[in-house]
Tab-separated table of C-alpha atoms and ligand atoms in Angstrom:
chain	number	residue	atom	x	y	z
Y	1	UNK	CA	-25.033	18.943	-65.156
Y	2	UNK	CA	-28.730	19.264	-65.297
Y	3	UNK	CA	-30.964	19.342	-62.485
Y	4	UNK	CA	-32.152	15.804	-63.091
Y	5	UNK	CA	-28.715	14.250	-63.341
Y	6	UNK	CA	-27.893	16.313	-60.286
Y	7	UNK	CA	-30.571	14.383	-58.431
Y	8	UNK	CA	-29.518	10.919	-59.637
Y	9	UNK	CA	-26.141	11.951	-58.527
Y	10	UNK	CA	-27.443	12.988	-55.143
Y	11	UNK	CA	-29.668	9.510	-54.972
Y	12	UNK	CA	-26.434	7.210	-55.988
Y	13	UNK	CA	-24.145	9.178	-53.396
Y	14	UNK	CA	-26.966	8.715	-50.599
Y	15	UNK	CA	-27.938	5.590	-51.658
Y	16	UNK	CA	-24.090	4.227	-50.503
Y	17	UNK	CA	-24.131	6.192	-47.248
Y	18	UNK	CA	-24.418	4.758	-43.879
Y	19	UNK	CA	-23.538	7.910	-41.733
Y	20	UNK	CA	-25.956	10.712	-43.478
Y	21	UNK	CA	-26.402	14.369	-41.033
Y	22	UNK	CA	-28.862	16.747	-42.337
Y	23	UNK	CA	-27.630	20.608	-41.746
Y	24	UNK	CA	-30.951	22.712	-41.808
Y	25	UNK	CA	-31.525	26.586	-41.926
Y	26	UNK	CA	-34.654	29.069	-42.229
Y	27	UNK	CA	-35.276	27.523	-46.408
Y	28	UNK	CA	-36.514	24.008	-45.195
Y	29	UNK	CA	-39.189	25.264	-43.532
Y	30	UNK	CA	-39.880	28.141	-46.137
Y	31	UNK	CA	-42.699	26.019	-47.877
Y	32	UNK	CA	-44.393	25.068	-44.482
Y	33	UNK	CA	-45.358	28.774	-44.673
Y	34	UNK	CA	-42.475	30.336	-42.445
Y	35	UNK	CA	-40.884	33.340	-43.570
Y	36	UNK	CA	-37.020	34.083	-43.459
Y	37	UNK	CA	-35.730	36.607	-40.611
Y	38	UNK	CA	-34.066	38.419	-42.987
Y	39	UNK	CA	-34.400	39.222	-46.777
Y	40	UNK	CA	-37.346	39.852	-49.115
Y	41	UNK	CA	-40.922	39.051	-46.385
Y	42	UNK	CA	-37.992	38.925	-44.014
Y	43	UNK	CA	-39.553	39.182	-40.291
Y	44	UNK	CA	-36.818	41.986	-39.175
Y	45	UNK	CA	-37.818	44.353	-42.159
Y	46	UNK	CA	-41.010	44.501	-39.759
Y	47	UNK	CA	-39.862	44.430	-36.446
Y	48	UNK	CA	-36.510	45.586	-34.324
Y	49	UNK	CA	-34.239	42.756	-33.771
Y	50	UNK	CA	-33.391	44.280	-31.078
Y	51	UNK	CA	-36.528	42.828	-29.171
Y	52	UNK	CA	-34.283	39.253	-29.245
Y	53	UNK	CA	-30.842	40.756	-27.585
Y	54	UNK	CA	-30.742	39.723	-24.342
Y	55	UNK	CA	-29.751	42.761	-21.905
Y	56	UNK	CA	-32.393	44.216	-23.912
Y	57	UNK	CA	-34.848	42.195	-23.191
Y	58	UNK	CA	-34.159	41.983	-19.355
Y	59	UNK	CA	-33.980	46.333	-19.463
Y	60	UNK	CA	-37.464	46.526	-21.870
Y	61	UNK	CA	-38.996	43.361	-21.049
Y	62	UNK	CA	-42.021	44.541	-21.606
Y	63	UNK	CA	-41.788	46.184	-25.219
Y	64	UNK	CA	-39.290	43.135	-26.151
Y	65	UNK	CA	-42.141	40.493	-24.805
Y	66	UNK	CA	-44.869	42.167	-26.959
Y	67	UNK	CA	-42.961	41.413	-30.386
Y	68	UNK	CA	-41.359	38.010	-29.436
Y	69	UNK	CA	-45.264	37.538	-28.390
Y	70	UNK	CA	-46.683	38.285	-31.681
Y	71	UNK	CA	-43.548	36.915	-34.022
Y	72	UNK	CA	-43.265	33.925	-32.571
Y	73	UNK	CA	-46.716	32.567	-30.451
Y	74	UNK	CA	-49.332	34.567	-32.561
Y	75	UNK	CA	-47.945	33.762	-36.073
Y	76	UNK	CA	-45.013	31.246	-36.303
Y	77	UNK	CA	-46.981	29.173	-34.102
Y	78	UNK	CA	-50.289	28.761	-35.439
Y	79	UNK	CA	-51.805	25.215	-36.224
Y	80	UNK	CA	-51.492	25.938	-39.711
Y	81	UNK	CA	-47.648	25.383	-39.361
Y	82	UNK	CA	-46.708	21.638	-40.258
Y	83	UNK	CA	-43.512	20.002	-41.205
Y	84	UNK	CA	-43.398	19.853	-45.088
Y	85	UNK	CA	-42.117	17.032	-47.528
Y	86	UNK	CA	-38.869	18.051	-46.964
Y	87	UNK	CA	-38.627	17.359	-43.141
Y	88	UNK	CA	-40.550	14.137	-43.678
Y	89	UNK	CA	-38.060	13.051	-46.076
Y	90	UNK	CA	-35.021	13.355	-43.207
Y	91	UNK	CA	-37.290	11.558	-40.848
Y	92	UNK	CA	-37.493	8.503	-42.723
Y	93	UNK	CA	-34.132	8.412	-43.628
Y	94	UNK	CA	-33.257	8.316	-39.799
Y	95	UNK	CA	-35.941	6.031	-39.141
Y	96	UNK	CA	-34.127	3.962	-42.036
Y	97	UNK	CA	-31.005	4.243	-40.250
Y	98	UNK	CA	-29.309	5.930	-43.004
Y	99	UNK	CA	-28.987	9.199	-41.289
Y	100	UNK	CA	-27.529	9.788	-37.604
Y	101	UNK	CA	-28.774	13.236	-37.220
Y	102	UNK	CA	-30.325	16.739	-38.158
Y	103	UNK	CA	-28.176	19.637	-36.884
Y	104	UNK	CA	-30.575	22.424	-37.097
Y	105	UNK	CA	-30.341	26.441	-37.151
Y	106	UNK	CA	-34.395	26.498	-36.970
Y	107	UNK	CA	-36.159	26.961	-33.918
Y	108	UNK	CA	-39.459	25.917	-35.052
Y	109	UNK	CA	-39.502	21.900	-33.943
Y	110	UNK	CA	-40.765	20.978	-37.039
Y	111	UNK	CA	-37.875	18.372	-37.454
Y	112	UNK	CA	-38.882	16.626	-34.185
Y	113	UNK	CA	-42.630	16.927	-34.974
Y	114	UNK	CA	-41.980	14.806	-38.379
Y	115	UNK	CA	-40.666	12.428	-36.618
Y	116	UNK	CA	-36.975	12.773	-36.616
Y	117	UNK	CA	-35.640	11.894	-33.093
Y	118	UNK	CA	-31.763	12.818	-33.234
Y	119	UNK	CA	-32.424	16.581	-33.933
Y	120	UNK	CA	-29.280	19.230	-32.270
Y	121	UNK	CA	-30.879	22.580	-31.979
Y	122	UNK	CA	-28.242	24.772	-32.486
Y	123	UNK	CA	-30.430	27.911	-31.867
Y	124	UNK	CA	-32.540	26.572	-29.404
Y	125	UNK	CA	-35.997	25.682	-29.578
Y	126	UNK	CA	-39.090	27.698	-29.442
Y	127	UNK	CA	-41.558	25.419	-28.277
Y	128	UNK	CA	-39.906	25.419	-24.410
Y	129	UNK	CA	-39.387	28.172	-22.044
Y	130	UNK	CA	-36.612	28.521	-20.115
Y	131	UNK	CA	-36.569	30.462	-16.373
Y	132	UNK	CA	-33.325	33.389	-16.514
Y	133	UNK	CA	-33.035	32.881	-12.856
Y	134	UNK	CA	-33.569	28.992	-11.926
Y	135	UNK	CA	-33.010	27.576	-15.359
Y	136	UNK	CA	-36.067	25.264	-15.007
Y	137	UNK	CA	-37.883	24.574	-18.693
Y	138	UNK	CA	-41.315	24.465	-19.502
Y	139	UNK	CA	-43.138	23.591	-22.649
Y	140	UNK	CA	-44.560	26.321	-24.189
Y	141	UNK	CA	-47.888	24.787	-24.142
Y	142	UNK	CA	-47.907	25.164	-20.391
Y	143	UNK	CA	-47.290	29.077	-20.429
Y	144	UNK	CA	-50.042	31.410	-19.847
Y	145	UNK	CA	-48.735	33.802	-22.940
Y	146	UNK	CA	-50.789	36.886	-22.327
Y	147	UNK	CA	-49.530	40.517	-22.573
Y	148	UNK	CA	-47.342	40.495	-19.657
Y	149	UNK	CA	-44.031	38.686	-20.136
Y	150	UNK	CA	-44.019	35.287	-18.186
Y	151	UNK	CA	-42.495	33.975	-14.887
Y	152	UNK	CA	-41.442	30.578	-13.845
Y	153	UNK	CA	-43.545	29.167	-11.393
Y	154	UNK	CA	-41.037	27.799	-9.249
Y	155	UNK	CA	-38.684	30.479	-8.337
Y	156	UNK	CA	-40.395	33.620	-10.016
Y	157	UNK	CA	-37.952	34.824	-12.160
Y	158	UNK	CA	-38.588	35.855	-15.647
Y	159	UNK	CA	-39.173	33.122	-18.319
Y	160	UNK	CA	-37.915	33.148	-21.805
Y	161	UNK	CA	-37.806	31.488	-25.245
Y	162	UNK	CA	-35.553	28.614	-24.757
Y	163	UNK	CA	-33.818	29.898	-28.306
Y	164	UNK	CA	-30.585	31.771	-28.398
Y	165	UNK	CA	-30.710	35.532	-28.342
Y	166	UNK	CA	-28.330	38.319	-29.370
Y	167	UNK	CA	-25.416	38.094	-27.044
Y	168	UNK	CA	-26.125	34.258	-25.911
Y	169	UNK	CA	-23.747	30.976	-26.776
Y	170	UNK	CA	-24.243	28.421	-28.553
Y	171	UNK	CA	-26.197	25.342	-26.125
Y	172	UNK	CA	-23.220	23.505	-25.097
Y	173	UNK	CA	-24.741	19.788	-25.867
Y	174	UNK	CA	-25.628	20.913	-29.541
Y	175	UNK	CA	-22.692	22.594	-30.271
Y	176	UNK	CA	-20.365	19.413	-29.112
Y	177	UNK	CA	-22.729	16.803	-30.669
Y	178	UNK	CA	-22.865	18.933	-33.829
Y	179	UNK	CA	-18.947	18.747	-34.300
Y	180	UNK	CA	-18.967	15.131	-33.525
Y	181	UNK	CA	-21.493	14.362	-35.871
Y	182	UNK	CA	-19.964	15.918	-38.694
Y	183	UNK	CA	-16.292	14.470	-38.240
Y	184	UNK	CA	-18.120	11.347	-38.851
Y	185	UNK	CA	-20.369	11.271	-41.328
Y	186	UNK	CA	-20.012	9.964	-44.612
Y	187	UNK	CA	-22.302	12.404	-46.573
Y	188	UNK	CA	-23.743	15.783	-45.439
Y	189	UNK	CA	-26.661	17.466	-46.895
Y	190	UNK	CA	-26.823	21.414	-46.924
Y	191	UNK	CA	-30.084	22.344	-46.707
Y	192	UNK	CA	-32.039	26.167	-46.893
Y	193	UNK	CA	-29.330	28.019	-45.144
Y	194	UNK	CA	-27.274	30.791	-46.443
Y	195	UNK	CA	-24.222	30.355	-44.076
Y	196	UNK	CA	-24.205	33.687	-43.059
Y	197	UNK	CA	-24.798	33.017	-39.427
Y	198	UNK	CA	-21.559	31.396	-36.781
Y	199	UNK	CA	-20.816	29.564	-35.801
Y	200	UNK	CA	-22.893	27.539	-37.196
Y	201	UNK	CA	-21.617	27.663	-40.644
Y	202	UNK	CA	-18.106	26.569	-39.779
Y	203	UNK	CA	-19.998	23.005	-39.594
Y	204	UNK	CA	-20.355	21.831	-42.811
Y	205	UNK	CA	-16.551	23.034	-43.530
Y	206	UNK	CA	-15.358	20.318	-40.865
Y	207	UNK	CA	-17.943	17.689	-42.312
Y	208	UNK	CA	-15.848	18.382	-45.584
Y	209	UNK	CA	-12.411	18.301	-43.860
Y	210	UNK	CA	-12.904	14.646	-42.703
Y	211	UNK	CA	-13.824	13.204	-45.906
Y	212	UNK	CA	-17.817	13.719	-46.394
Y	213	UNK	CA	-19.537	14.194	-49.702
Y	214	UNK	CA	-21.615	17.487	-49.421
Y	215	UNK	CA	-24.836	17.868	-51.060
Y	216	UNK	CA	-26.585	21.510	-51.338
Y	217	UNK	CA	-30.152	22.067	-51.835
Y	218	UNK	CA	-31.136	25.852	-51.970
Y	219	UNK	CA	-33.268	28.240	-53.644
Y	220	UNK	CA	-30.283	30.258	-54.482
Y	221	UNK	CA	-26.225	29.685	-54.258
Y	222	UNK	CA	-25.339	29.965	-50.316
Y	223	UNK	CA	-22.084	31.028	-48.811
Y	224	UNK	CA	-20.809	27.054	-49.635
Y	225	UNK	CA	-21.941	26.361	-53.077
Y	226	UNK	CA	-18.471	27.421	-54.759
Y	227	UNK	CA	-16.224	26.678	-52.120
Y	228	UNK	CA	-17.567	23.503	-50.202
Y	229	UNK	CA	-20.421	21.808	-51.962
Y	230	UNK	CA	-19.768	18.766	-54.051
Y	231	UNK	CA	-23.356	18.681	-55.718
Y	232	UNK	CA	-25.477	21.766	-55.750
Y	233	UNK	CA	-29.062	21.172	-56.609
Y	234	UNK	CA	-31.323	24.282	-57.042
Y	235	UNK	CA	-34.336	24.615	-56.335
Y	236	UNK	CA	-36.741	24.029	-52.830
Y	237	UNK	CA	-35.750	21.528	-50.691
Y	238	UNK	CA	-39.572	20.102	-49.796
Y	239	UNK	CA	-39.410	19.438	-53.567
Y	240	UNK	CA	-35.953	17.912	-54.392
Y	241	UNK	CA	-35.329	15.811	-51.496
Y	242	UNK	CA	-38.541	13.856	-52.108
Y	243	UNK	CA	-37.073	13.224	-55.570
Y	244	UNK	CA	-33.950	12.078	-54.431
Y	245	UNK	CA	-35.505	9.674	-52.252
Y	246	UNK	CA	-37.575	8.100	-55.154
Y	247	UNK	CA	-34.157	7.346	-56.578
Y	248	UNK	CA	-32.383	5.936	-53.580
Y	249	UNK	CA	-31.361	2.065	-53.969
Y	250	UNK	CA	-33.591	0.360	-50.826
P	1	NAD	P1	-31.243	32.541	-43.991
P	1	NAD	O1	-32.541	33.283	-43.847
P	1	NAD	O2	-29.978	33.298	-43.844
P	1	NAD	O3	-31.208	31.823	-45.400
P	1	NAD	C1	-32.288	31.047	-45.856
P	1	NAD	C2	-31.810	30.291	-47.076
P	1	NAD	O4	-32.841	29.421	-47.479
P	1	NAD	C3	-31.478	31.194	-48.249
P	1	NAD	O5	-30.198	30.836	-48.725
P	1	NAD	C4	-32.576	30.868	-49.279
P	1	NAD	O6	-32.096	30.923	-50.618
P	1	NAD	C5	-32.952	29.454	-48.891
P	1	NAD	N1	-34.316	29.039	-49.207
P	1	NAD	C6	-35.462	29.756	-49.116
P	1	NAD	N2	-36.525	28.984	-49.402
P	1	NAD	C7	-36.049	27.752	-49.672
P	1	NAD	C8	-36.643	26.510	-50.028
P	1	NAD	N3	-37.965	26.382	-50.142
P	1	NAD	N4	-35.837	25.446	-50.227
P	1	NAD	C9	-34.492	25.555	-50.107
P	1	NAD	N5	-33.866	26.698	-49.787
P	1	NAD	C10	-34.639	27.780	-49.566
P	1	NAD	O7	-31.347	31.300	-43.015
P	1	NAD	P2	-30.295	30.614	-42.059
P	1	NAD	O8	-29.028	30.376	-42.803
P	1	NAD	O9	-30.992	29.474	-41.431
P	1	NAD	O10	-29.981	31.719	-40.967
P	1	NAD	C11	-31.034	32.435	-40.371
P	1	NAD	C12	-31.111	32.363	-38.867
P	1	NAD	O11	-32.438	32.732	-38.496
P	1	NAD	C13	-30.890	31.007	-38.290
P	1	NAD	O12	-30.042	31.193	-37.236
P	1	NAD	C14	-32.236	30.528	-37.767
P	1	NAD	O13	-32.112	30.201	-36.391
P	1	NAD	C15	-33.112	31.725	-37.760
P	1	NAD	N6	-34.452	31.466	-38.389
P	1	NAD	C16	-35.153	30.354	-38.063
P	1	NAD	C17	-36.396	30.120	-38.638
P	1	NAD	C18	-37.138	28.873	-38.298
P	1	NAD	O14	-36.952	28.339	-37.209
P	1	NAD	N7	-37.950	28.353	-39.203
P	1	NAD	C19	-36.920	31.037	-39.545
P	1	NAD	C20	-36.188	32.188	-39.821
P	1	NAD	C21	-34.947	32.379	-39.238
């Protein structure tokens, strides 16, 4: 099938759906001028992963604090960074009522900052801190982020990015939520993620297991595209999904 048809397909299928979740990874927010982690312009070809393991980080705070520093609050976080078509496209969907939920592997906010407002961060978020000792959480907006690594003003322990690191679990609420979500929806869209990463890509196999259609938009075949996609349409997702939503019966 051509790309075009593909897209009609896509529009017809989501046109008829009343339970839509949206399962995100590192490609939707390519095109609002974040890069991959890994991969070509990959941010760990540059920098040691190693900076986001935990017991590393709590042994070489400060080395690990520089980097996270610079990845994530110098340049992921600039002003420049906006959601892109793509994310507005799964905002008004939800805002449509056609789609319950995004379950996100991104830790950029950009879903909830186009608007959508059932988003389960499966990695966490980067726009909150969260205290290692207390737990407390702070927007990130409210953290002095200067050279040395931060502590919570509460209880004085040392503050982190509330995203997962290397030897955390999965948030409890997001990992539930994201189960529950995909047991019942009626279509579930794959979108910018290779699958490499659990267990977050054991998700879209149990959206498939109870019955949903499974759309794929991706630069390049992913982990799914052969074994659990029904339609695979590729190409970037801040370009296709607009399309499909100029198609979709309203
Ligand atoms: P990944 O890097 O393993 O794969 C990215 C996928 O996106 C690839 O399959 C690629 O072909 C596709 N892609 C690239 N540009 C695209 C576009 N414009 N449209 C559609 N598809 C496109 O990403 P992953 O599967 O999400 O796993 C990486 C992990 O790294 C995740 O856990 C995530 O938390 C983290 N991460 C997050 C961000 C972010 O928050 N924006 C950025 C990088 C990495």
């Amino acid at each position: 099938m051509e790309l075009q048809d593909k897209i009609k397909e896509a529009a017809r299928i989501l046109s008829g759906a009343k339970r839509i979740v949206g399962f995100t990874g590192a490609g939707t927010s390519a095109e609002s001028g974040i890069p991959p982690f890994r991969g070509e312009g990959g941010i760990w070809n540059k920098y040691d992963p190693n900076a986001l393991d935990i017991d590393h980080y709590f042994r070489h705070t400060q080395d690990s604090w520089k980097i996270i520093r610079e990845v994530f609050y110098n340049y992921f976080n600039n002003n420049e960074v906006k959601p892109n078509p793509g994310h507005e496209i799964l905002a008004k969907w939800e805002q449509e009522g056609r789609l319950t939920c995004v379950i996100t592997q991104n830790i950029d906010d950009l879903h909830t900052v186009a608007g959508n407002k059932t988003v389960y961060e499966f990695h966490g978020n980067m726009s909150r801190f969260i205290c290692t000792k207390c737990g407390h959480k702070f927007p990130a907006r409210e953290i002095q982020l200067t050279e040395r690594p931060p502590h919570c003003e509460k209880c004085g322990g040392l503050l982190k990015p509330d995203f997962i690191f290397f030897g955390e679990g999965i948030p409890e609420d997001a990992y539930f939520n994201s189960i529950k979500a995909a047991e019942n929806c009626d279509a579930f869209v794959i979108i910018g993620t290779s699958g490499q990463v659990s267990p977050a890509n054991m998700i879209p196999g149990i959206a498939k297991r109870n019955g949903a259609k499974i759309i794929e938009i991706n630069m390049e075949p992913s982990t799914y595209t052969n074994y659990i996609s029904d339609l695979y349409l590729q190409g970037k997702s801040g370009e296709i999904l607009p399309q499909i939503d100029a198609l979709m019966e309203r």
